CSV table of C-alpha atoms in Angstrom, one decimal:
chain,number,residue,atom,x,y,z
A,15,MET,CA,63.3,103.7,88.9
A,16,PRO,CA,65.4,102.7,85.8
A,17,GLY,CA,65.6,99.0,85.1
A,18,SER,CA,67.9,98.1,82.2
A,19,ASP,CA,67.9,100.8,79.5
A,20,ARG,CA,64.2,101.3,79.6
A,21,GLY,CA,63.0,101.1,83.1
A,22,GLN,CA,60.9,98.5,84.7
A,23,GLN,CA,57.2,97.8,85.8
A,24,GLY,CA,56.0,96.9,89.2
A,25,ALA,CA,53.0,94.5,89.3
A,26,ASP,CA,50.7,93.5,92.0
A,27,ASP,CA,50.6,89.9,93.2
A,28,GLY,CA,46.9,89.4,92.5
A,29,GLY,CA,44.3,87.6,94.6
A,30,LEU,CA,45.3,84.1,95.6
A,31,GLY,CA,42.7,81.5,94.9
A,32,HIS,CA,42.0,77.9,95.8
A,33,ASP,CA,43.2,76.5,92.5
A,34,ARG,CA,45.3,78.5,90.2
A,35,LEU,CA,44.0,76.9,87.1
A,36,ARG,CA,40.4,77.4,88.1
A,37,ASP,CA,41.0,80.9,89.1
A,38,CYS,CA,42.7,81.7,85.7
A,39,GLN,CA,39.5,80.5,84.1
A,40,LEU,CA,37.9,83.2,86.2
A,41,LEU,CA,40.5,85.8,85.1
A,42,ALA,CA,39.0,88.7,86.9
A,43,GLU,CA,40.3,87.1,90.2
A,44,GLN,CA,43.9,86.8,89.0
A,45,TYR,CA,44.3,90.0,87.0
A,46,LEU,CA,41.4,92.2,88.2
A,47,LEU,CA,42.5,95.7,88.7
A,48,ARG,CA,45.9,94.6,87.7
A,49,ARG,CA,48.3,97.6,87.9
A,50,ASN,CA,51.7,98.0,86.2
A,51,ASP,CA,53.4,100.8,87.8
A,52,SER,CA,56.1,102.7,85.8
A,53,CYS,CA,59.0,103.7,87.9
A,54,ARG,CA,61.8,106.2,86.9
A,55,GLU,CA,64.1,108.3,89.1
A,56,GLN,CA,63.0,106.2,92.1
A,57,GLN,CA,59.4,107.4,91.8
A,58,ILE,CA,56.2,105.8,90.5
A,59,THR,CA,55.4,107.9,87.4
A,60,ASP,CA,52.4,106.2,85.7
A,61,ARG,CA,49.9,103.6,86.2
A,62,PHE,CA,47.6,101.3,84.1
A,63,THR,CA,44.5,99.8,85.5
A,64,THR,CA,42.0,97.4,84.1
A,65,LEU,CA,39.3,94.8,85.1
A,66,ILE,CA,39.3,91.5,83.2
A,67,ARG,CA,36.1,89.6,82.2
A,68,PRO,CA,36.3,85.9,83.0
A,69,PRO,CA,35.9,83.7,79.8
A,70,ASP,CA,32.8,81.5,79.1
A,71,LYS,CA,30.6,83.4,81.5
A,72,GLY,CA,32.9,82.4,84.4
A,73,GLY,CA,32.0,83.6,87.9
A,74,VAL,CA,34.1,84.8,90.8
A,75,ALA,CA,35.0,82.4,93.6
A,76,ALA,CA,33.7,83.5,97.0
A,77,PHE,CA,37.1,83.1,98.6
A,78,ASN,CA,38.6,85.5,96.3
A,79,MET,CA,35.7,88.0,96.6
A,80,LYS,CA,36.4,88.0,100.3
A,81,LEU,CA,39.9,88.9,99.6
A,82,HIS,CA,39.6,91.7,97.1
A,83,GLY,CA,35.9,92.6,97.1
A,84,ILE,CA,35.4,92.3,93.3
A,85,THR,CA,32.0,90.9,92.3
A,86,PRO,CA,30.9,89.3,89.1
A,87,ASP,CA,28.8,92.5,88.3
A,88,ALA,CA,31.9,94.6,88.4
A,89,VAL,CA,33.5,92.7,85.3
A,90,VAL,CA,30.6,92.3,83.2
A,91,ASP,CA,31.7,94.9,80.7
A,92,ALA,CA,35.4,94.5,81.3
A,93,PRO,CA,37.8,93.5,78.5
A,94,THR,CA,38.6,89.9,77.9
A,95,TRP,CA,42.2,88.5,78.8
A,96,PRO,CA,43.5,88.8,75.2
A,97,GLU,CA,42.3,92.4,75.0
A,98,ALA,CA,43.7,93.3,78.4
A,99,LEU,CA,47.0,91.6,77.8
A,100,ALA,CA,47.4,93.5,74.5
A,101,ARG,CA,46.9,96.8,76.4
A,102,ILE,CA,49.2,95.8,79.2
A,103,LEU,CA,52.0,94.9,76.7
A,104,THR,CA,51.5,98.3,75.0
A,105,PHE,CA,51.8,100.1,78.3
A,106,THR,CA,54.8,98.3,79.4
A,107,GLU,CA,56.7,98.8,76.2
A,108,GLY,CA,59.2,95.7,76.7
A,109,ARG,CA,60.3,96.9,80.2
A,110,SER,CA,61.4,94.6,82.9
A,111,LEU,CA,58.5,93.5,85.2
A,112,VAL,CA,58.4,93.2,89.1
A,113,ALA,CA,55.9,91.3,91.2
A,114,HIS,CA,55.9,90.0,94.8
A,115,ASN,CA,56.0,86.2,94.6
A,116,ALA,CA,56.5,86.4,90.9
A,117,ALA,CA,56.5,82.7,90.4
A,118,PHE,CA,52.8,82.7,91.1
A,119,ASP,CA,51.9,85.8,89.0
A,120,PHE,CA,53.7,84.6,85.9
A,121,GLY,CA,52.3,81.1,86.3
A,122,ALA,CA,48.9,82.5,86.4
A,123,LEU,CA,49.7,84.5,83.3
A,124,ARG,CA,50.9,81.4,81.5
A,125,ASP,CA,47.6,79.5,82.5
A,126,ALA,CA,45.6,82.5,81.4
A,127,CYS,CA,47.2,82.5,78.0
A,128,SER,CA,46.8,78.7,77.7
A,129,ILE,CA,43.0,78.9,78.5
A,130,THR,CA,42.4,81.7,76.2
A,131,SER,CA,44.7,80.4,73.4
A,132,VAL,CA,46.9,83.5,73.4
A,133,THR,CA,50.5,83.3,72.6
A,134,ARG,CA,52.6,83.9,75.7
A,135,PRO,CA,54.5,87.1,75.4
A,136,ASP,CA,58.3,87.4,75.9
A,137,LEU,CA,58.8,88.8,79.3
A,138,ARG,CA,61.7,89.6,81.7
A,139,TYR,CA,60.8,89.9,85.3
A,140,ALA,CA,62.1,90.2,88.9
A,141,CYS,CA,60.6,89.1,92.1
A,142,SER,CA,60.5,91.5,95.2
A,143,LEU,CA,60.0,88.4,97.4
A,144,VAL,CA,63.4,87.1,96.3
A,145,ILE,CA,65.0,90.6,96.6
A,146,ALA,CA,63.5,91.0,100.1
A,147,ARG,CA,64.9,87.7,101.3
A,148,GLN,CA,68.4,88.8,100.4
A,149,THR,CA,67.9,92.4,102.0
A,150,TRP,CA,65.9,92.0,105.2
A,151,ARG,CA,65.9,89.2,107.9
A,152,LEU,CA,62.2,88.6,108.6
A,153,LEU,CA,60.0,85.9,110.0
A,154,SER,CA,57.6,86.3,107.2
A,155,TYR,CA,58.2,87.6,103.6
A,156,ARG,CA,54.6,88.3,102.9
A,157,LEU,CA,54.2,91.8,101.3
A,158,PRO,CA,52.9,93.6,104.4
A,159,PHE,CA,55.8,92.4,106.6
A,160,VAL,CA,58.4,93.3,103.8
A,161,ALA,CA,56.8,96.7,103.4
A,162,GLU,CA,57.2,97.4,107.1
A,163,ALA,CA,60.8,96.3,107.2
A,164,ALA,CA,61.6,98.4,104.1
A,165,GLY,CA,60.1,101.5,105.9
A,166,VAL,CA,57.3,101.8,103.3
A,167,PRO,CA,54.3,100.4,105.1
A,168,MET,CA,51.2,99.6,103.1
A,169,ARG,CA,48.7,102.5,102.8
A,170,GLY,CA,45.7,100.4,102.0
A,171,PRO,CA,44.5,96.7,102.3
A,172,HIS,CA,46.7,93.8,101.2
A,173,HIS,CA,45.3,92.3,98.0
A,174,ASP,CA,43.9,95.6,96.7
A,175,ALA,CA,45.8,95.3,93.4
A,176,GLN,CA,46.7,99.0,93.2
A,177,GLU,CA,48.1,99.1,96.8
A,178,ASP,CA,50.0,95.8,96.2
A,179,ALA,CA,51.5,97.2,93.0
A,180,ASP,CA,52.4,100.5,94.6
A,181,THR,CA,53.9,98.7,97.7
A,182,THR,CA,55.9,96.3,95.5
A,183,ALA,CA,57.4,99.2,93.6
A,184,ARG,CA,58.3,101.1,96.9
A,185,VAL,CA,59.8,98.0,98.4
A,186,VAL,CA,62.1,97.6,95.3
A,187,ILE,CA,63.0,101.4,95.5
A,188,ALA,CA,63.8,100.8,99.2
A,189,ALA,CA,66.0,97.8,98.5
A,190,MET,CA,67.9,99.8,95.8
A,191,SER,CA,68.6,102.6,98.2
A,192,LYS,CA,69.6,100.1,101.0
A,193,HIS,CA,72.2,98.5,98.6
A,194,ARG,CA,73.3,101.9,97.2
A,195,VAL,CA,72.4,101.1,93.5
A,196,ASP,CA,70.1,103.1,91.2
A,197,ASN,CA,68.7,100.5,88.9
A,198,LEU,CA,67.2,97.1,88.8
A,199,ASP,CA,69.9,95.4,86.9
A,200,ASP,CA,72.6,96.5,89.4
A,201,LEU,CA,70.4,95.5,92.3
A,202,LEU,CA,69.9,91.9,91.0
A,203,ARG,CA,73.6,91.8,90.2
A,204,THR,CA,74.6,93.0,93.7
A,205,LEU,CA,72.3,90.3,95.3
A,206,GLN,CA,73.2,87.5,92.9
A,207,ILE,CA,69.7,87.2,91.7
A,208,GLN,CA,68.8,86.1,88.1
A,209,TYR,CA,66.0,87.6,86.1
A,210,GLY,CA,62.9,85.4,85.5
A,211,ARG,CA,62.1,84.9,81.8
A,212,GLN,CA,59.2,83.7,79.8
A,213,TYR,CA,59.4,82.9,76.1
A,214,SER,CA,56.9,83.1,73.3
A,215,THR,CA,58.7,80.5,71.1
A,216,SER,CA,58.5,77.7,73.5
A,217,ASP,CA,56.7,76.4,76.7
A,218,SER,CA,59.7,76.9,78.8
A,219,TRP,CA,60.5,79.7,81.3
A,220,ASN,CA,62.9,80.5,84.1
A,221,ASN,CA,62.0,81.8,87.5
A,222,CYS,CA,63.6,84.7,89.2
A,223,ARG,CA,65.8,83.2,91.8
A,224,HIS,CA,68.9,83.8,94.0
A,225,ARG,CA,72.1,82.2,92.8
A,226,THR,CA,74.8,81.3,95.2
A,227,TYR,CA,78.4,80.4,94.3
A,228,GLU,CA,79.8,79.9,97.8
A,229,PRO,CA,81.3,76.4,98.5
A,230,ARG,CA,79.0,74.2,100.6
A,231,THR,CA,80.0,73.1,104.0
A,232,PRO,CA,80.7,69.3,104.0
A,233,ILE,CA,78.0,67.3,105.6
A,234,PRO,CA,79.2,66.0,109.0
A,235,ARG,CA,79.4,62.2,109.5
A,236,ALA,CA,77.2,60.3,111.9
A,237,ASN,CA,78.5,59.9,115.4
A,238,PRO,CA,79.1,56.2,116.0
A,239,ASN,CA,79.0,56.7,119.7
A,240,ALA,CA,75.4,58.2,119.8
A,241,ASP,CA,72.7,56.5,121.8
A,242,PRO,CA,71.5,53.5,119.7
A,243,GLU,CA,68.1,53.7,121.2
A,244,GLY,CA,67.6,57.3,119.9
A,245,ALA,CA,64.8,57.9,117.4
A,246,LEU,CA,67.1,58.8,114.6
A,247,TYR,CA,70.2,56.6,115.3
A,248,GLY,CA,71.4,54.9,112.1
A,249,ARG,CA,68.9,56.6,109.8
A,250,THR,CA,69.6,58.5,106.7
A,251,VAL,CA,67.8,61.8,106.5
A,252,CYS,CA,67.4,64.5,103.8
A,253,LEU,CA,66.2,68.0,104.2
A,254,THR,CA,64.3,70.1,101.7
A,255,GLY,CA,63.1,73.6,101.8
A,256,THR,CA,63.9,76.1,104.5
A,257,LEU,CA,63.5,75.2,108.2
A,258,SER,CA,62.0,78.0,110.2
A,259,THR,CA,63.6,77.3,113.7
A,260,ILE,CA,67.1,76.0,112.8
A,261,THR,CA,69.5,76.4,109.9
A,262,ARG,CA,70.2,73.5,107.5
A,263,ALA,CA,73.8,73.4,108.7
A,264,GLU,CA,72.7,73.1,112.4
A,265,ALA,CA,70.2,70.4,111.5
A,266,GLN,CA,72.8,68.4,109.8
A,267,LYS,CA,75.2,68.8,112.8
A,268,ARG,CA,72.4,67.8,115.2
A,269,LEU,CA,71.5,64.7,113.1
A,270,ALA,CA,75.3,63.8,113.1
A,271,ASP,CA,75.4,64.2,116.9
A,272,VAL,CA,72.5,61.7,117.5
A,273,GLY,CA,74.0,59.1,115.0
A,274,ALA,CA,72.0,59.9,111.9
A,275,GLN,CA,73.6,60.6,108.5
A,276,ALA,CA,72.3,63.8,106.7
A,277,THR,CA,72.4,63.6,102.8
A,278,ALA,CA,72.2,66.3,100.2
A,279,SER,CA,69.7,64.3,98.0
A,280,VAL,CA,67.0,61.6,98.2
A,281,GLY,CA,68.2,58.1,97.2
A,282,LEU,CA,67.5,54.3,97.9
A,283,LYS,CA,69.2,54.6,101.3
A,284,THR,CA,67.1,57.6,102.5
A,285,ASP,CA,64.8,56.8,105.3
A,286,LEU,CA,63.4,60.3,106.1
A,287,LEU,CA,62.7,63.4,104.1
A,288,VAL,CA,62.1,66.5,106.3
A,289,LEU,CA,59.9,69.2,104.7
A,290,GLY,CA,60.8,72.9,105.4
A,291,THR,CA,59.2,75.8,103.6
A,292,ALA,CA,59.6,75.4,99.9
A,293,ASP,CA,60.9,78.2,97.7
A,294,PRO,CA,58.7,77.9,94.5
A,295,SER,CA,61.2,79.9,92.5
A,296,ARG,CA,63.5,76.9,92.6
A,297,PHE,CA,61.0,74.5,91.3
A,298,ALA,CA,61.3,72.9,87.8
A,299,PRO,CA,59.0,74.6,85.3
A,300,GLY,CA,55.3,73.4,85.8
A,301,MET,CA,56.1,71.6,89.1
A,302,THR,CA,54.5,72.3,92.5
A,303,LEU,CA,56.8,70.1,94.6
A,304,SER,CA,60.6,70.2,95.1
A,305,SER,CA,62.7,67.6,93.2
A,306,LYS,CA,63.4,65.8,96.6
A,307,HIS,CA,59.8,65.6,97.4
A,308,ARG,CA,59.0,64.2,93.9
A,309,ARG,CA,61.9,61.7,94.1
A,310,ALA,CA,60.6,60.5,97.6
A,311,GLN,CA,57.1,59.9,96.1
A,312,GLU,CA,58.6,57.9,93.1
A,313,LEU,CA,60.6,55.8,95.6
A,314,LEU,CA,57.5,55.2,97.8
A,315,ASP,CA,55.5,54.3,94.7
A,316,GLY,CA,58.2,51.9,93.7
A,317,GLY,CA,58.0,50.1,97.1
A,318,HIS,CA,60.9,51.6,98.9
A,319,THR,CA,60.3,52.5,102.5
A,320,ILE,CA,60.7,56.2,103.0
A,321,GLU,CA,58.8,58.7,105.3
A,322,VAL,CA,58.1,62.4,104.7
A,323,ILE,CA,57.8,64.4,108.0
A,324,SER,CA,57.2,67.9,108.9
A,325,GLU,CA,59.8,70.3,110.7
A,326,ALA,CA,57.8,69.8,114.0
A,327,GLU,CA,58.0,66.0,113.7
A,328,PHE,CA,61.7,66.3,112.9
A,329,LEU,CA,62.4,68.5,116.0
A,330,GLU,CA,60.4,66.1,118.2
A,331,MET,CA,62.5,63.1,116.9
A,332,LEU,CA,65.7,65.0,117.6
A,333,SER,CA,64.5,65.6,121.2
A,334,LEU,CA,64.0,61.9,121.6
A,335,SER,CA,67.6,61.2,120.4
A,336,GLY,CA,70.7,61.2,122.6
A,337,PRO,CA,74.0,62.5,121.3
A,338,ALA,CA,76.0,59.8,123.1
A,339,VAL,CA,75.5,56.5,124.8
A,340,ARG,CA,73.9,56.9,128.2
A,341,GLU,CA,77.2,55.9,130.1
A,342,THR,CA,79.1,58.7,128.5
A,343,GLN,CA,76.6,61.5,128.2
A,344,ALA,CA,77.4,64.8,129.8
A,345,PRO,CA,74.8,66.3,132.1
A,346,PRO,CA,72.1,68.1,130.2
A,347,ALA,CA,73.0,71.7,129.3
A,348,ASP,CA,71.1,74.4,131.3
A,349,ARG,CA,68.3,75.5,128.8
A,350,GLY,CA,67.6,78.7,130.8
A,351,GLU,CA,64.3,79.7,132.2
A,352,ILE,CA,62.3,78.9,129.2
A,353,PRO,CA,59.0,76.9,130.3
A,354,GLU,CA,58.5,73.7,128.7
A,355,ALA,CA,54.9,74.8,127.6
A,356,THR,CA,56.6,77.9,125.9
A,357,ARG,CA,59.0,75.6,124.1
A,358,ASP,CA,56.1,73.4,122.8
A,359,ARG,CA,54.1,76.4,121.7
A,360,TYR,CA,57.1,77.8,119.9
A,361,VAL,CA,57.5,74.4,117.9
A,362,GLN,CA,53.8,74.5,117.2
A,363,LEU,CA,53.8,78.1,115.9
A,364,SER,CA,56.9,77.4,113.8
A,365,SER,CA,55.4,74.4,112.3
A,366,ALA,CA,52.1,76.2,111.6
A,367,ILE,CA,53.7,79.0,110.0
A,368,ALA,CA,55.8,76.8,107.7
A,369,GLY,CA,52.7,75.0,106.7
A,370,HIS,CA,50.7,78.0,105.8
A,371,ARG,CA,53.5,79.5,103.9
A,372,PHE,CA,53.6,76.3,101.8
A,373,SER,CA,49.9,76.4,101.2
A,374,TYR,CA,50.0,80.2,100.4
A,375,TYR,CA,53.1,80.3,98.1
A,376,VAL,CA,53.2,76.8,96.6
A,377,ASN,CA,49.8,75.3,96.6
A,378,ASP,CA,48.0,78.6,96.0
A,379,LEU,CA,45.6,77.3,98.7
A,380,PRO,CA,45.5,79.5,101.8
A,381,GLN,CA,44.0,77.9,104.8
A,382,ILE,CA,43.6,81.0,107.0
A,383,THR,CA,43.1,84.6,106.5
A,384,ASP,CA,45.9,87.2,106.3
A,385,ALA,CA,45.0,88.5,109.8
A,386,GLN,CA,45.1,85.0,111.3
A,387,PHE,CA,48.5,84.4,109.7
A,388,ASP,CA,49.8,87.7,111.0
A,389,GLU,CA,48.6,86.7,114.5
A,390,LEU,CA,50.8,83.5,114.4
A,391,VAL,CA,53.8,85.4,113.2
A,392,THR,CA,53.3,88.2,115.8
A,393,GLU,CA,53.0,85.6,118.6
A,394,LEU,CA,56.1,83.8,117.4
A,395,ALA,CA,58.1,87.0,117.3
A,396,ALA,CA,57.0,87.9,120.8
A,397,LEU,CA,58.2,84.6,122.1
A,398,GLU,CA,61.6,85.1,120.5
A,399,THR,CA,61.8,88.6,122.0
A,400,GLU,CA,61.0,87.3,125.5
A,401,TYR,CA,63.2,84.1,125.1
A,402,PRO,CA,66.0,84.8,122.5
A,403,ASP,CA,67.4,81.3,123.2
A,404,LEU,CA,64.4,79.8,121.5
A,405,ARG,CA,66.0,80.6,118.2
A,406,SER,CA,68.9,78.1,118.9
A,407,SER,CA,67.2,75.7,121.1
């Protein structure tokens, strides 16, 4: 699978730990069995495998052992991170790299280099998570779900590094086929995705991310005739991240209908910040929160009254707000045969999934197992299949 002029490498997304810095001190957990799969002619043609011994007699966190099954005894005689990195760079020969949720992988790599006093290598990389979001419409973009959508289901357990690496490579190959291109450069160009880059001469880096150039739809103005008793009437609301049950444009329109004013940024007039699922590839280097979330915290610390709420809380406030004064309101629209309990469960599931995605991708702090997360997504999908109107309710 050619990349630029020298092909590219697929990389596994490693074991997610409770704290990225701590787990980089236990390097076996981040890069244990790390595979870089060389792909040419749309096939995996070579592999490199290595365990990595944690520095300073570090151990292996119990949570990560549960994920990948690697014990401290398995890495006693493994090479250190500096030794393993040198072998990895020799194997990759300057090719572009690919990882699923690459922002996490390469953040872990930077931390590993810092902890072991190794110069960060110059790297160019793509993220199959970003590619998948521009290729398939899914409830979840975790690797097992993406692989199913791509027609290349995982052949082994998730978090097995070899299986994750192989699956990542197959996903990118499938995306190339779907978009009728035969190399990674053309795939990213077609999808308007920029390569991520890491530099050896500075502490800066750029994440792989989707770049859009379409003009933004103007934010609608607040309806002055909305019900003044509504929970959101007269309030200024900013949205950050991706909402799982409604698009941003729809959310802004519904805010306007109930007399609230949506804004594109957080400022002194902002009353509420609604947290959707964050995209870590859009964060500033070294940050774990969006710029809007950080700005809200700065305003709060400075004495400004501002509240941060979840998507579920936002939807509840919308439900308590009327689009027009009571005298002029039209009769409620028929919402079909969807039971109220089903609606409530849908909101609960959507909020829970968004929260767990944030914990998994941004905080590196998974709160539930993969199987438990899959059960939530499967239940949500079943509700949407049975009641399609839930998506727009």
